[in-house]
């Protein structure tokens, strides 16, 4: 992509995320975004239909950036491989901390993040075929929400762990559940 387009989109995204931190998306106007970004409205509309389209594209980009991270090698997943994948995801969170803080300051941004973490941890496309009883589903839900909440709080600097410490903690919490799910998949 042309560097000028990248800079323009980054300016628009940054302005939007800053405004999103201050008010709800329904109260953000294209005029406010373009004024803060230092671009004209026609430039905005060359890239986005409206502020909702902009937010959707940001979320799609975050999801796309994280796709492939926390990818598992079937029932043979080792703790070491899980930690490597977890570290890649945490590196991404760290590198995009400010962007994610703005995005996660909204209810739908939080829901998006929890769903994304669930998808990455449980590889729902791989594990979704497992017959789960209520206890198993409750365990998976507890792990996903615990890990997602921990990562979210780390993004907001409410948890003061290094990337390595967070990786170890996430692996300790999530690996047993993920491993058990993959083993159950292999038995089916």
PDB file of C-alpha atoms in Angstrom:
ATOM      1  CA  UNK A   1       0.000   0.000   0.000  1.00  0.00           C
ATOM      2  CA  UNK A   2       1.156   3.535  -0.742  1.00  0.00           C
ATOM      3  CA  UNK A   3       2.817   5.149   2.310  1.00  0.00           C
ATOM      4  CA  UNK A   4       0.673   8.289   1.940  1.00  0.00           C
ATOM      5  CA  UNK A   5      -2.501   6.208   2.108  1.00  0.00           C
ATOM      6  CA  UNK A   6      -1.163   4.369   5.151  1.00  0.00           C
ATOM      7  CA  UNK A   7      -0.366   7.673   6.889  1.00  0.00           C
ATOM      8  CA  UNK A   8      -3.785   9.096   6.011  1.00  0.00           C
ATOM      9  CA  UNK A   9      -5.619   6.019   7.274  1.00  0.00           C
ATOM     10  CA  UNK A  10      -3.490   5.986  10.437  1.00  0.00           C
ATOM     11  CA  UNK A  11      -4.329   9.660  11.072  1.00  0.00           C
ATOM     12  CA  UNK A  12      -8.047   9.017  10.550  1.00  0.00           C
ATOM     13  CA  UNK A  13      -7.956   5.912  12.739  1.00  0.00           C
ATOM     14  CA  UNK A  14      -6.019   7.704  15.488  1.00  0.00           C
ATOM     15  CA  UNK A  15      -8.421  10.633  15.496  1.00  0.00           C
ATOM     16  CA  UNK A  16     -11.419   8.316  15.564  1.00  0.00           C
ATOM     17  CA  UNK A  17     -10.042   6.208  18.407  1.00  0.00           C
ATOM     18  CA  UNK A  18      -9.244   9.336  20.411  1.00  0.00           C
ATOM     19  CA  UNK A  19     -12.812  10.571  19.945  1.00  0.00           C
ATOM     20  CA  UNK A  20     -14.169   7.110  20.763  1.00  0.00           C
ATOM     21  CA  UNK A  21     -12.400   7.344  24.106  1.00  0.00           C
ATOM     22  CA  UNK A  22     -14.238  10.605  24.793  1.00  0.00           C
ATOM     23  CA  UNK A  23     -17.758   9.801  23.574  1.00  0.00           C
ATOM     24  CA  UNK A  24     -19.964   7.088  22.124  1.00  0.00           C
ATOM     25  CA  UNK A  25     -19.694   6.253  18.449  1.00  0.00           C
ATOM     26  CA  UNK A  26     -23.193   7.597  17.802  1.00  0.00           C
ATOM     27  CA  UNK A  27     -22.040  11.061  18.824  1.00  0.00           C
ATOM     28  CA  UNK A  28     -18.876  11.094  16.675  1.00  0.00           C
ATOM     29  CA  UNK A  29     -19.206  12.900  13.368  1.00  0.00           C
ATOM     30  CA  UNK A  30     -17.102  12.518  10.248  1.00  0.00           C
ATOM     31  CA  UNK A  31     -16.418  16.251  10.485  1.00  0.00           C
ATOM     32  CA  UNK A  32     -14.892  15.807  13.959  1.00  0.00           C
ATOM     33  CA  UNK A  33     -12.752  12.894  12.803  1.00  0.00           C
ATOM     34  CA  UNK A  34     -11.441  14.696   9.727  1.00  0.00           C
ATOM     35  CA  UNK A  35     -10.785  17.912  11.622  1.00  0.00           C
ATOM     36  CA  UNK A  36      -8.761  16.075  14.263  1.00  0.00           C
ATOM     37  CA  UNK A  37      -6.976  13.965  11.632  1.00  0.00           C
ATOM     38  CA  UNK A  38      -6.126  16.984   9.489  1.00  0.00           C
ATOM     39  CA  UNK A  39      -7.754  15.602   6.344  1.00  0.00           C
ATOM     40  CA  UNK A  40     -10.795  16.661   4.375  1.00  0.00           C
ATOM     41  CA  UNK A  41     -14.112  14.829   4.337  1.00  0.00           C
ATOM     42  CA  UNK A  42     -13.704  13.590   0.768  1.00  0.00           C
ATOM     43  CA  UNK A  43     -10.494  11.842   1.859  1.00  0.00           C
ATOM     44  CA  UNK A  44     -12.393  10.142   4.681  1.00  0.00           C
ATOM     45  CA  UNK A  45     -15.133   9.016   2.307  1.00  0.00           C
ATOM     46  CA  UNK A  46     -12.560   7.669  -0.139  1.00  0.00           C
ATOM     47  CA  UNK A  47     -11.679   5.074   2.533  1.00  0.00           C
ATOM     48  CA  UNK A  48     -14.815   4.659   4.704  1.00  0.00           C
ATOM     49  CA  UNK A  49     -18.594   4.939   4.367  1.00  0.00           C
ATOM     50  CA  UNK A  50     -19.099   6.346   7.866  1.00  0.00           C
ATOM     51  CA  UNK A  51     -17.667   6.090  11.392  1.00  0.00           C
ATOM     52  CA  UNK A  52     -19.299   2.674  11.873  1.00  0.00           C
ATOM     53  CA  UNK A  53     -17.525   1.379   8.773  1.00  0.00           C
ATOM     54  CA  UNK A  54     -14.257   2.796  10.138  1.00  0.00           C
ATOM     55  CA  UNK A  55     -14.719   0.999  13.451  1.00  0.00           C
ATOM     56  CA  UNK A  56     -15.663  -2.237  11.674  1.00  0.00           C
ATOM     57  CA  UNK A  57     -12.513  -2.019   9.552  1.00  0.00           C
ATOM     58  CA  UNK A  58     -10.345  -1.400  12.620  1.00  0.00           C
ATOM     59  CA  UNK A  59     -11.826  -4.460  14.335  1.00  0.00           C
ATOM     60  CA  UNK A  60     -11.387  -6.550  11.190  1.00  0.00           C
ATOM     61  CA  UNK A  61      -7.757  -5.475  10.986  1.00  0.00           C
ATOM     62  CA  UNK A  62      -7.105  -6.381  14.626  1.00  0.00           C
ATOM     63  CA  UNK A  63      -8.731  -9.777  14.093  1.00  0.00           C
ATOM     64  CA  UNK A  64      -6.729 -10.300  10.900  1.00  0.00           C
ATOM     65  CA  UNK A  65      -3.502  -9.310  12.651  1.00  0.00           C
ATOM     66  CA  UNK A  66      -4.142 -11.916  15.334  1.00  0.00           C
ATOM     67  CA  UNK A  67      -5.247 -14.691  12.974  1.00  0.00           C
ATOM     68  CA  UNK A  68      -2.620 -17.370  12.887  1.00  0.00           C
ATOM     69  CA  UNK A  69      -1.344 -16.516  16.336  1.00  0.00           C
ATOM     70  CA  UNK A  70      -2.176 -19.079  18.967  1.00  0.00           C
ATOM     71  CA  UNK A  71      -2.480 -21.661  16.215  1.00  0.00           C
ATOM     72  CA  UNK A  72      -2.271 -25.189  17.516  1.00  0.00           C
ATOM     73  CA  UNK A  73      -0.870 -28.375  16.089  1.00  0.00           C
ATOM     74  CA  UNK A  74      -3.742 -30.720  16.874  1.00  0.00           C
ATOM     75  CA  UNK A  75      -3.695 -33.001  19.893  1.00  0.00           C
ATOM     76  CA  UNK A  76       0.126 -32.908  20.039  1.00  0.00           C
ATOM     77  CA  UNK A  77       0.200 -29.365  21.416  1.00  0.00           C
ATOM     78  CA  UNK A  78       3.010 -28.856  23.902  1.00  0.00           C
ATOM     79  CA  UNK A  79       3.206 -26.267  26.650  1.00  0.00           C
ATOM     80  CA  UNK A  80       6.240 -24.789  24.861  1.00  0.00           C
ATOM     81  CA  UNK A  81       4.361 -24.343  21.582  1.00  0.00           C
ATOM     82  CA  UNK A  82       1.395 -22.860  23.450  1.00  0.00           C
ATOM     83  CA  UNK A  83       3.698 -20.351  25.180  1.00  0.00           C
ATOM     84  CA  UNK A  84       5.279 -19.296  21.869  1.00  0.00           C
ATOM     85  CA  UNK A  85       1.847 -18.638  20.355  1.00  0.00           C
ATOM     86  CA  UNK A  86       0.723 -16.839  23.506  1.00  0.00           C
ATOM     87  CA  UNK A  87       3.841 -14.639  23.467  1.00  0.00           C
ATOM     88  CA  UNK A  88       3.114 -13.664  19.850  1.00  0.00           C
ATOM     89  CA  UNK A  89      -0.375 -12.557  20.837  1.00  0.00           C
ATOM     90  CA  UNK A  90       0.904 -10.643  23.870  1.00  0.00           C
ATOM     91  CA  UNK A  91       3.584  -8.970  21.719  1.00  0.00           C
ATOM     92  CA  UNK A  92       0.811  -7.790  19.413  1.00  0.00           C
ATOM     93  CA  UNK A  93      -1.204  -6.481  22.376  1.00  0.00           C
ATOM     94  CA  UNK A  94       1.843  -4.618  23.633  1.00  0.00           C
ATOM     95  CA  UNK A  95       2.737  -3.172  20.231  1.00  0.00           C
ATOM     96  CA  UNK A  96      -0.861  -1.971  19.772  1.00  0.00           C
ATOM     97  CA  UNK A  97      -1.580  -1.036  23.374  1.00  0.00           C
ATOM     98  CA  UNK A  98      -2.798   2.538  22.798  1.00  0.00           C
ATOM     99  CA  UNK A  99      -4.988   1.531  19.861  1.00  0.00           C
ATOM    100  CA  UNK A 100      -6.490  -1.315  21.891  1.00  0.00           C
ATOM    101  CA  UNK A 101      -7.071   0.887  24.934  1.00  0.00           C
ATOM    102  CA  UNK A 102      -9.273   3.154  22.823  1.00  0.00           C
ATOM    103  CA  UNK A 103     -11.037   0.226  21.177  1.00  0.00           C
ATOM    104  CA  UNK A 104     -11.605  -1.631  24.454  1.00  0.00           C
ATOM    105  CA  UNK A 105     -13.042   1.437  26.146  1.00  0.00           C
ATOM    106  CA  UNK A 106     -16.405   0.601  24.525  1.00  0.00           C
ATOM    107  CA  UNK A 107     -18.845  -2.196  25.361  1.00  0.00           C
ATOM    108  CA  UNK A 108     -18.799  -3.653  21.859  1.00  0.00           C
ATOM    109  CA  UNK A 109     -14.999  -3.352  21.800  1.00  0.00           C
ATOM    110  CA  UNK A 110     -14.881  -5.426  24.995  1.00  0.00           C
ATOM    111  CA  UNK A 111     -17.258  -8.026  23.558  1.00  0.00           C
ATOM    112  CA  UNK A 112     -15.163  -8.153  20.399  1.00  0.00           C
ATOM    113  CA  UNK A 113     -11.995  -8.685  22.441  1.00  0.00           C
ATOM    114  CA  UNK A 114     -13.484 -11.439  24.603  1.00  0.00           C
ATOM    115  CA  UNK A 115     -14.799 -13.211  21.483  1.00  0.00           C
ATOM    116  CA  UNK A 116     -11.421 -12.821  19.808  1.00  0.00           C
ATOM    117  CA  UNK A 117      -9.568 -14.264  22.792  1.00  0.00           C
ATOM    118  CA  UNK A 118     -12.060 -17.129  22.954  1.00  0.00           C
ATOM    119  CA  UNK A 119     -11.515 -17.838  19.271  1.00  0.00           C
ATOM    120  CA  UNK A 120      -7.738 -17.724  19.634  1.00  0.00           C
ATOM    121  CA  UNK A 121      -7.540 -19.772  22.834  1.00  0.00           C
ATOM    122  CA  UNK A 122     -10.068 -22.400  21.935  1.00  0.00           C
ATOM    123  CA  UNK A 123      -9.464 -22.374  18.185  1.00  0.00           C
ATOM    124  CA  UNK A 124     -13.216 -22.705  17.818  1.00  0.00           C
ATOM    125  CA  UNK A 125     -12.886 -23.765  14.194  1.00  0.00           C
ATOM    126  CA  UNK A 126     -10.780 -26.744  15.353  1.00  0.00           C
ATOM    127  CA  UNK A 127     -12.379 -27.607  18.684  1.00  0.00           C
ATOM    128  CA  UNK A 128     -16.017 -26.702  18.016  1.00  0.00           C
ATOM    129  CA  UNK A 129     -16.891 -30.273  17.028  1.00  0.00           C
ATOM    130  CA  UNK A 130     -16.323 -31.605  20.550  1.00  0.00           C
ATOM    131  CA  UNK A 131     -19.382 -32.712  22.474  1.00  0.00           C
ATOM    132  CA  UNK A 132     -19.198 -30.750  25.697  1.00  0.00           C
ATOM    133  CA  UNK A 133     -21.117 -31.292  28.891  1.00  0.00           C
ATOM    134  CA  UNK A 134     -22.213 -28.377  31.081  1.00  0.00           C
ATOM    135  CA  UNK A 135     -19.208 -28.684  33.372  1.00  0.00           C
ATOM    136  CA  UNK A 136     -16.780 -28.667  30.451  1.00  0.00           C
ATOM    137  CA  UNK A 137     -18.470 -25.648  28.875  1.00  0.00           C
ATOM    138  CA  UNK A 138     -18.358 -23.837  32.208  1.00  0.00           C
ATOM    139  CA  UNK A 139     -14.649 -24.590  32.554  1.00  0.00           C
ATOM    140  CA  UNK A 140     -13.916 -23.306  29.058  1.00  0.00           C
ATOM    141  CA  UNK A 141     -15.960 -20.160  29.683  1.00  0.00           C
ATOM    142  CA  UNK A 142     -14.194 -19.487  32.984  1.00  0.00           C
ATOM    143  CA  UNK A 143     -10.758 -19.885  31.410  1.00  0.00           C
ATOM    144  CA  UNK A 144     -11.599 -17.707  28.401  1.00  0.00           C
ATOM    145  CA  UNK A 145     -13.115 -14.911  30.459  1.00  0.00           C
ATOM    146  CA  UNK A 146     -10.319 -15.085  33.002  1.00  0.00           C
ATOM    147  CA  UNK A 147      -7.588 -14.910  30.370  1.00  0.00           C
ATOM    148  CA  UNK A 148      -9.378 -12.237  28.323  1.00  0.00           C
ATOM    149  CA  UNK A 149      -9.955 -10.136  31.442  1.00  0.00           C
ATOM    150  CA  UNK A 150      -6.348 -10.561  32.486  1.00  0.00           C
ATOM    151  CA  UNK A 151      -5.088  -9.508  29.042  1.00  0.00           C
ATOM    152  CA  UNK A 152      -7.498  -6.582  28.913  1.00  0.00           C
ATOM    153  CA  UNK A 153      -6.384  -5.365  32.330  1.00  0.00           C
ATOM    154  CA  UNK A 154      -2.752  -5.749  31.223  1.00  0.00           C
ATOM    155  CA  UNK A 155      -3.437  -3.617  28.123  1.00  0.00           C
ATOM    156  CA  UNK A 156      -4.828  -0.923  30.449  1.00  0.00           C
ATOM    157  CA  UNK A 157      -1.820  -1.261  32.808  1.00  0.00           C
ATOM    158  CA  UNK A 158      -4.001  -2.523  35.661  1.00  0.00           C
ATOM    159  CA  UNK A 159      -1.872  -5.668  35.860  1.00  0.00           C
ATOM    160  CA  UNK A 160       1.842  -4.980  36.199  1.00  0.00           C
ATOM    161  CA  UNK A 161       3.432  -8.056  34.704  1.00  0.00           C
ATOM    162  CA  UNK A 162       6.143  -8.257  32.080  1.00  0.00           C
ATOM    163  CA  UNK A 163       5.274  -9.834  28.738  1.00  0.00           C
ATOM    164  CA  UNK A 164       7.111 -13.000  29.824  1.00  0.00           C
ATOM    165  CA  UNK A 165       5.273 -13.136  33.165  1.00  0.00           C
ATOM    166  CA  UNK A 166       1.915 -12.627  31.462  1.00  0.00           C
ATOM    167  CA  UNK A 167       2.753 -15.327  28.919  1.00  0.00           C
ATOM    168  CA  UNK A 168       3.603 -17.784  31.689  1.00  0.00           C
ATOM    169  CA  UNK A 169       0.430 -16.967  33.625  1.00  0.00           C
ATOM    170  CA  UNK A 170      -1.832 -17.256  30.562  1.00  0.00           C
ATOM    171  CA  UNK A 171      -0.189 -20.575  29.666  1.00  0.00           C
ATOM    172  CA  UNK A 172      -0.633 -21.882  33.224  1.00  0.00           C
ATOM    173  CA  UNK A 173      -4.309 -20.901  33.180  1.00  0.00           C
ATOM    174  CA  UNK A 174      -5.308 -21.859  29.632  1.00  0.00           C
ATOM    175  CA  UNK A 175      -3.022 -24.686  28.513  1.00  0.00           C
ATOM    176  CA  UNK A 176      -4.624 -27.464  30.603  1.00  0.00           C
ATOM    177  CA  UNK A 177      -8.089 -26.655  29.208  1.00  0.00           C
ATOM    178  CA  UNK A 178      -6.891 -26.271  25.615  1.00  0.00           C
ATOM    179  CA  UNK A 179      -4.859 -29.452  25.837  1.00  0.00           C
ATOM    180  CA  UNK A 180      -7.807 -31.397  27.270  1.00  0.00           C
ATOM    181  CA  UNK A 181     -10.070 -30.112  24.487  1.00  0.00           C
ATOM    182  CA  UNK A 182      -7.570 -31.138  21.804  1.00  0.00           C
ATOM    183  CA  UNK A 183      -7.200 -34.583  23.377  1.00  0.00           C
ATOM    184  CA  UNK A 184     -10.989 -34.985  23.415  1.00  0.00           C
ATOM    185  CA  UNK A 185     -11.097 -33.991  19.752  1.00  0.00           C
ATOM    186  CA  UNK A 186      -8.494 -36.645  18.941  1.00  0.00           C
ATOM    187  CA  UNK A 187     -10.610 -39.310  20.696  1.00  0.00           C
ATOM    188  CA  UNK A 188     -13.743 -38.407  18.700  1.00  0.00           C
TER     189      UNK A 188
END
